[in-house]
XYZ file of C-alpha atoms in Angstrom:
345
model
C -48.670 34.604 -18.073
C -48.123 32.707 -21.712
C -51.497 31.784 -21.339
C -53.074 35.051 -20.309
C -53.940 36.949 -23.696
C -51.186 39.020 -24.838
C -51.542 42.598 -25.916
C -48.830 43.930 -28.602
C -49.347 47.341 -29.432
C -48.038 48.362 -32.624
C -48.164 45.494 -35.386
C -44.892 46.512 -37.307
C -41.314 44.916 -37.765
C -40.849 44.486 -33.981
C -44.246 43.879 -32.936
C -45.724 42.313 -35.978
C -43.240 39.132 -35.532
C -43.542 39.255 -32.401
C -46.779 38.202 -32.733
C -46.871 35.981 -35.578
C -44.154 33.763 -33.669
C -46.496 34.088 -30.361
C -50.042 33.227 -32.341
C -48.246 30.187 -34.396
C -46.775 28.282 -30.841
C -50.780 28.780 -29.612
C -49.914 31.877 -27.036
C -53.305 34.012 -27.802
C -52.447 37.347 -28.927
C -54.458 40.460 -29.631
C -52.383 43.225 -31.731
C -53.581 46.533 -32.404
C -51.787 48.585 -35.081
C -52.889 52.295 -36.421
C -52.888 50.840 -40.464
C -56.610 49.398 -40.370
C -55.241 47.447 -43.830
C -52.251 46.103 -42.131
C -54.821 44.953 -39.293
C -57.455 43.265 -41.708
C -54.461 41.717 -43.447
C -53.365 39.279 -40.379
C -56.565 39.387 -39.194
C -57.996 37.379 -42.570
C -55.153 35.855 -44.566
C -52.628 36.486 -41.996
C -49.365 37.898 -41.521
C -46.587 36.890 -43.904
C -43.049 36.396 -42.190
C -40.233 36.657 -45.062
C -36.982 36.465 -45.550
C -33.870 34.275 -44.676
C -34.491 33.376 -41.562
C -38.056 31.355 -41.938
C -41.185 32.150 -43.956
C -44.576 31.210 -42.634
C -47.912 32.519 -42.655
C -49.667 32.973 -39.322
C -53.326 34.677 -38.645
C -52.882 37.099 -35.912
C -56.044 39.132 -34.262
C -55.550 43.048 -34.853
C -57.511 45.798 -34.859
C -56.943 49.485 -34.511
C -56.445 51.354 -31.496
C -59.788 52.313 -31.242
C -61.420 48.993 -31.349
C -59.448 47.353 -28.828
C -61.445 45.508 -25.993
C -60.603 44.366 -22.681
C -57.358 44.683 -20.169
C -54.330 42.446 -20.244
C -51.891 41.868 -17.825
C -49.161 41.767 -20.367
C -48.928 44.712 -22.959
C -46.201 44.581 -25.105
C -45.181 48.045 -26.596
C -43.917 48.404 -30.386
C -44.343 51.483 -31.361
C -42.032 53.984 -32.871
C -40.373 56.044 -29.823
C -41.765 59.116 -30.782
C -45.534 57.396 -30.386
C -44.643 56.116 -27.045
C -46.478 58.455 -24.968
C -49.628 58.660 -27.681
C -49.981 55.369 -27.542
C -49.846 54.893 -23.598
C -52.741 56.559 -23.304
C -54.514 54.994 -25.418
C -53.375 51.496 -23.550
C -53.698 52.744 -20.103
C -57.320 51.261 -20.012
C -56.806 48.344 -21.088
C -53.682 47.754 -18.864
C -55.046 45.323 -15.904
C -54.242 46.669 -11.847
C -51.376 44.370 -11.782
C -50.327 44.164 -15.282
C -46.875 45.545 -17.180
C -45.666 47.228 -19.974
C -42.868 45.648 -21.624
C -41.200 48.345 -23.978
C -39.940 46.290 -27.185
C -38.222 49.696 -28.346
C -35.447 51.253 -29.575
C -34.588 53.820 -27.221
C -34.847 54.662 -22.799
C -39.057 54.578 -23.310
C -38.907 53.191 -20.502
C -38.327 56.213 -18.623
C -41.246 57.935 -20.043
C -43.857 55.067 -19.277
C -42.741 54.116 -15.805
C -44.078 58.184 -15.703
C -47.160 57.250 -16.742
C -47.614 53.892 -15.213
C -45.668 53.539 -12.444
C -41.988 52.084 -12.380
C -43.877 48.878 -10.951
C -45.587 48.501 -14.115
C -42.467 48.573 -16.399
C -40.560 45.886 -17.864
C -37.478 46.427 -20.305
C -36.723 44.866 -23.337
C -33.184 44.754 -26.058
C -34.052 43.778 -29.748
C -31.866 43.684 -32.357
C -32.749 41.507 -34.957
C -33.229 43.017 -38.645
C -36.737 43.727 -39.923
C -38.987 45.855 -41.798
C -42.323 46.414 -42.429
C -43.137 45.984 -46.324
C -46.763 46.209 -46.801
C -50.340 45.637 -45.257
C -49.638 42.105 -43.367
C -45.772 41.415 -44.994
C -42.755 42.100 -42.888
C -39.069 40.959 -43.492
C -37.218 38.934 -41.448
C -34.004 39.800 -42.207
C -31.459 37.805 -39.730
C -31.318 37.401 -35.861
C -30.078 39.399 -33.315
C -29.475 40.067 -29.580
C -33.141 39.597 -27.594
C -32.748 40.487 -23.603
C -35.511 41.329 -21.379
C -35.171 42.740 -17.464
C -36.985 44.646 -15.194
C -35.959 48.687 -15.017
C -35.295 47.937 -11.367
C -32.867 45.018 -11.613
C -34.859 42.287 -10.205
C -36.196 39.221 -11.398
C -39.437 38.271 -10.249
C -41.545 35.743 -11.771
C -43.446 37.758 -14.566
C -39.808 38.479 -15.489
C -39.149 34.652 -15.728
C -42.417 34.196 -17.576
C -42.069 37.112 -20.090
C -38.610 35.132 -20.857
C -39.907 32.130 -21.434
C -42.746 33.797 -23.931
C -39.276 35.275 -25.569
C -37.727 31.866 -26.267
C -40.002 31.067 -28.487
C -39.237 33.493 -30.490
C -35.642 33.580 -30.009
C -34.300 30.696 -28.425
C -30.996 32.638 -27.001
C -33.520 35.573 -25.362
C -31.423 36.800 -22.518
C -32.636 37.162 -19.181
C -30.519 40.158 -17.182
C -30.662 42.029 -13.955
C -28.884 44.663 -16.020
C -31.157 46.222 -18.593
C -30.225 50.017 -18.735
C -26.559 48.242 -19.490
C -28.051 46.804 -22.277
C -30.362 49.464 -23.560
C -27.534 52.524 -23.189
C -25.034 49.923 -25.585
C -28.272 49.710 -28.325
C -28.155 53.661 -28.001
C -24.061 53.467 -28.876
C -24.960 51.510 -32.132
C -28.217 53.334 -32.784
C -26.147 56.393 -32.854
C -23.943 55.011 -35.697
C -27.101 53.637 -37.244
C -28.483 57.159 -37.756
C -24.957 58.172 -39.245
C -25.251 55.214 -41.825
C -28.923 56.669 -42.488
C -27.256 60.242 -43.776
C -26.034 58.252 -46.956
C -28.031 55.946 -49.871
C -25.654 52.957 -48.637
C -25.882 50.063 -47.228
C -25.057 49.785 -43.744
C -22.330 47.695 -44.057
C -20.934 49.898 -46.686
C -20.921 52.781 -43.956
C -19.251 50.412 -41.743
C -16.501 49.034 -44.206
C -15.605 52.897 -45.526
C -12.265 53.758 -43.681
C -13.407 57.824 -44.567
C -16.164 57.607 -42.442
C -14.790 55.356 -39.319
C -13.866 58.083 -37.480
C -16.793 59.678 -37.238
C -18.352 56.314 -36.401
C -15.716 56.069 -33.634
C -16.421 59.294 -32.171
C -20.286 58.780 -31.729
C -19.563 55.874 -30.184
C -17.109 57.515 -27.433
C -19.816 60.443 -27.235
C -22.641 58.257 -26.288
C -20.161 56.284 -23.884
C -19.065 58.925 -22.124
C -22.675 59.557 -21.464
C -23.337 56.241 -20.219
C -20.485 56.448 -17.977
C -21.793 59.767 -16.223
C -25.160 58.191 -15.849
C -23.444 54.821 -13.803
C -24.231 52.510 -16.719
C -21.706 50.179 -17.861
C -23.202 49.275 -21.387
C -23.048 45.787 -22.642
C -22.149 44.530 -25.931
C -23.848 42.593 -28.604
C -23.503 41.415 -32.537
C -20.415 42.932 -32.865
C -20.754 46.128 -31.064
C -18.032 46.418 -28.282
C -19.566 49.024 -25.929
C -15.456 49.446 -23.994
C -14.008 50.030 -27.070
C -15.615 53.174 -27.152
C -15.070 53.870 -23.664
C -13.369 56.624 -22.435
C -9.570 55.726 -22.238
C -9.985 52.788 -24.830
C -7.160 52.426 -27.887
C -8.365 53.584 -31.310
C -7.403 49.935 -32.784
C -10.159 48.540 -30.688
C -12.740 51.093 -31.431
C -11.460 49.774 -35.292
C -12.144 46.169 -34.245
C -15.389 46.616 -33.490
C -16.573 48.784 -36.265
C -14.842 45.790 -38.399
C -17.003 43.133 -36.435
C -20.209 45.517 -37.376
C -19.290 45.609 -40.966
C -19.357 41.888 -40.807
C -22.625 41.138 -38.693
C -24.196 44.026 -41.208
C -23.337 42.201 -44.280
C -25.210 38.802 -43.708
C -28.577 40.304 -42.939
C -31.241 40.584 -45.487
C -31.808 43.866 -44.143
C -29.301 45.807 -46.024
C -30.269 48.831 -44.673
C -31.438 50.615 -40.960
C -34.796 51.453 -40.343
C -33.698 54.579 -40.026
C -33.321 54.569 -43.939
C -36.642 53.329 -44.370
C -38.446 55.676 -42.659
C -36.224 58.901 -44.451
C -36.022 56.891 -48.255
C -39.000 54.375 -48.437
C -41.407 55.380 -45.929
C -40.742 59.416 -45.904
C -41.492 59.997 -42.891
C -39.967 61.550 -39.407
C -37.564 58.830 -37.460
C -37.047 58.455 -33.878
C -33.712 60.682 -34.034
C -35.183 63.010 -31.073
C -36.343 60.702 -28.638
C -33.563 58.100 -29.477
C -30.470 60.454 -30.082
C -32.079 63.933 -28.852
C -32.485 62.545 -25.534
C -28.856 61.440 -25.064
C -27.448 64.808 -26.106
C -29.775 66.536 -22.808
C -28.576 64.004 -20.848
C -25.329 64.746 -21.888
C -26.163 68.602 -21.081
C -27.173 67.756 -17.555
C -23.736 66.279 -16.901
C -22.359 69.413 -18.561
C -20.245 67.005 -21.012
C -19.998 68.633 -24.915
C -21.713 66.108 -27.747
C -20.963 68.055 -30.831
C -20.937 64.611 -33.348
C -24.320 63.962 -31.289
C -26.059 67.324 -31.740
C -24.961 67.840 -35.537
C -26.374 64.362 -36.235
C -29.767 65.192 -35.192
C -29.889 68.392 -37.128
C -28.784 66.659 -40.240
C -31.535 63.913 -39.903
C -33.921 66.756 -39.020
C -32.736 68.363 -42.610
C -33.106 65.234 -44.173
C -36.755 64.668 -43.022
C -37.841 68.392 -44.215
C -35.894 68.234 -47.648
C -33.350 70.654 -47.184
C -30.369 67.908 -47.739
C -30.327 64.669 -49.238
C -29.187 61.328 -48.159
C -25.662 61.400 -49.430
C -22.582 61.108 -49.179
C -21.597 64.996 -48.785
C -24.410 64.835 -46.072
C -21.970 62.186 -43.811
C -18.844 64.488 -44.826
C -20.781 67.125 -43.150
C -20.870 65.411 -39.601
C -17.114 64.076 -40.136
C -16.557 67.723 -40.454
C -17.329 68.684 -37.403
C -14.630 66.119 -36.261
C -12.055 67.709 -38.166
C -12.738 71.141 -36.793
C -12.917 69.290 -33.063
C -9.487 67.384 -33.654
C -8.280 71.006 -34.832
C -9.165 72.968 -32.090
């Protein structure tokens, strides 16, 4: 498979390094991004990698959507979640008979393109190394981070060997798991408190170290856990997220622990601040808070369990993205709020 051409779709802070790393060990790689400047960029002088972790300029092949030739056996998707299903039509075609999907995502997209491909034609992915897009053909590298990969059925065949192996050289500690919906339900846990750190101007180790707003932390956490749990998923941990010390039954002094270990891990990243807070400061534009967070609070209504932190986080993104609050602190006091009425009921 590494030397079949590799499709990325979606040229960004996932995909975009992704790619760079690929094109520079000689893997040939096609990406196709919607910014036609960001695509002549590392088409021509190439994609700029910055930041602590290495800096390095590597031509990459990218079009737009529209231009894209051919089918691959391996697409890799990169794409916000909320462009997940736009975008798989527009791959579809170019998706070879026995080719894959591999969802490089932040999210369960997985669910939603195993619809449209078949659950044969889905492979998972976990990423959580710090990046952003900056301009046309510059993206930070801000620090490394968890990388697993695993099929959404739990077995490993030999594409899921290969697409491993085409990890590694990207991230030499890539895990390879049986156990991916473990993995991808504990991102959810810390994408949860993500969005929370996203309400405020801060940092998100700032959110993190601020003993006013742990407890709402903690109590995401526990919301999206107790989720997890009615779903059969035992989530596993990573960079300093403990996925049991939100679990139902666990001590508060753990739950503590761990939001101490992600205050740490969050302040030696040159990424100072989530995506999340890109897209609603830099980028001003609508984040994946519906098909990231949304979806956990319906799955949370099919199991007839009560997400109230969950639900009131959403609608204060949502009022966030359309101006009607701004990222502040009295915008976090607002979800802790709904704590304090909780803990007083």
């Amino acid at each position: 498979m590494s030397r079949d051409p590799v499709l990325i779709w979606g040229a960004g802070a996932i995909g975009g390094i992704l790619g760079a790393y690929w094109a520079r060990a000689g893997v040939p790689v096609v990406m196709a991004d919607i910014d036609a400047d960001h695509a002549v960029a590392c088409s021509t002088e190439g994609v700029v990698i910055e930041g602590p972790v290495e800096e390095f300029r590597q031509v990459v092949k990218c079009v737009t959507p529209d231009n894209v030739e051919g089918r691959y056996r391996c697409v890799v998707l990169a794409v916000k979640a909320q462009a997940t299903e736009d975008a798989m039509r527009m791959l579809l075609p170019h998706l070879a008979e026995d080719g894959f999907v591999l969802s490089a995502q932040n999210g369960l997209n997985e669910r939603l393109i195993a619809e449209m491909a078949g659950r044969e034609r889905v492979m998972g992915a976990f990423v959580n190394y710090g990046s952003d897009w900056q301009a046309p053909g510059r993206i930070l590298f801000g620090n490394r981070g968890a990388v697993v990969v695993g099929e959404i059925d739990g077995a490993v065949r030999p594409r899921t060997r290969e697409m491993h192996r085409l990890l590694q050289i990207f991230e030499p500690d890539a895990v390879l798991t049986d156990e991916i919906w473990s993995y991808l339900w504990g991102k959810l846990g810390y994408g949860a408190m993500l969005f929370a750190t996203a309400l405020t101007p801060d940092s998100m180790s700032a959110n993190f170290a601020d003993p006013a707003r742990g407890p709402a932390l903690i109590a995401l956490g526990r919301e999206v856990m107790a989720v997890a749990r009615a779903e059969g998923v035992k989530p596993r941990g990573f960079n300093g997220f403990d996925p049991s010390a939100f679990a139902p039954g666990a001590s508060d002094q753990a739950a503590w622990q761990s939001i101490a270990a992600l205050a740490d891990f969050t302040s030696k990243t040159a990424k100072t601040h989530s995506g999340i807070w890109r897209d609603l400061a830099v980028r001003r534009r609508r984040t994946e808070v519906d098909p990231q967070i949304g979806v956990i609070t319906e799955i949370a209504a099919s199991h007839a369990i009560e997400v109230p932190l969950l639900s009131r986080l959403v609608a204060l993104i949502h009022d966030i993205e359309e101006g009607r609050r701004p990222q502040s602190a009295e915008t976090f006091a607002e979800l802790t709020s709904v704590l304090s009425a909780e803990q007083a009921s």
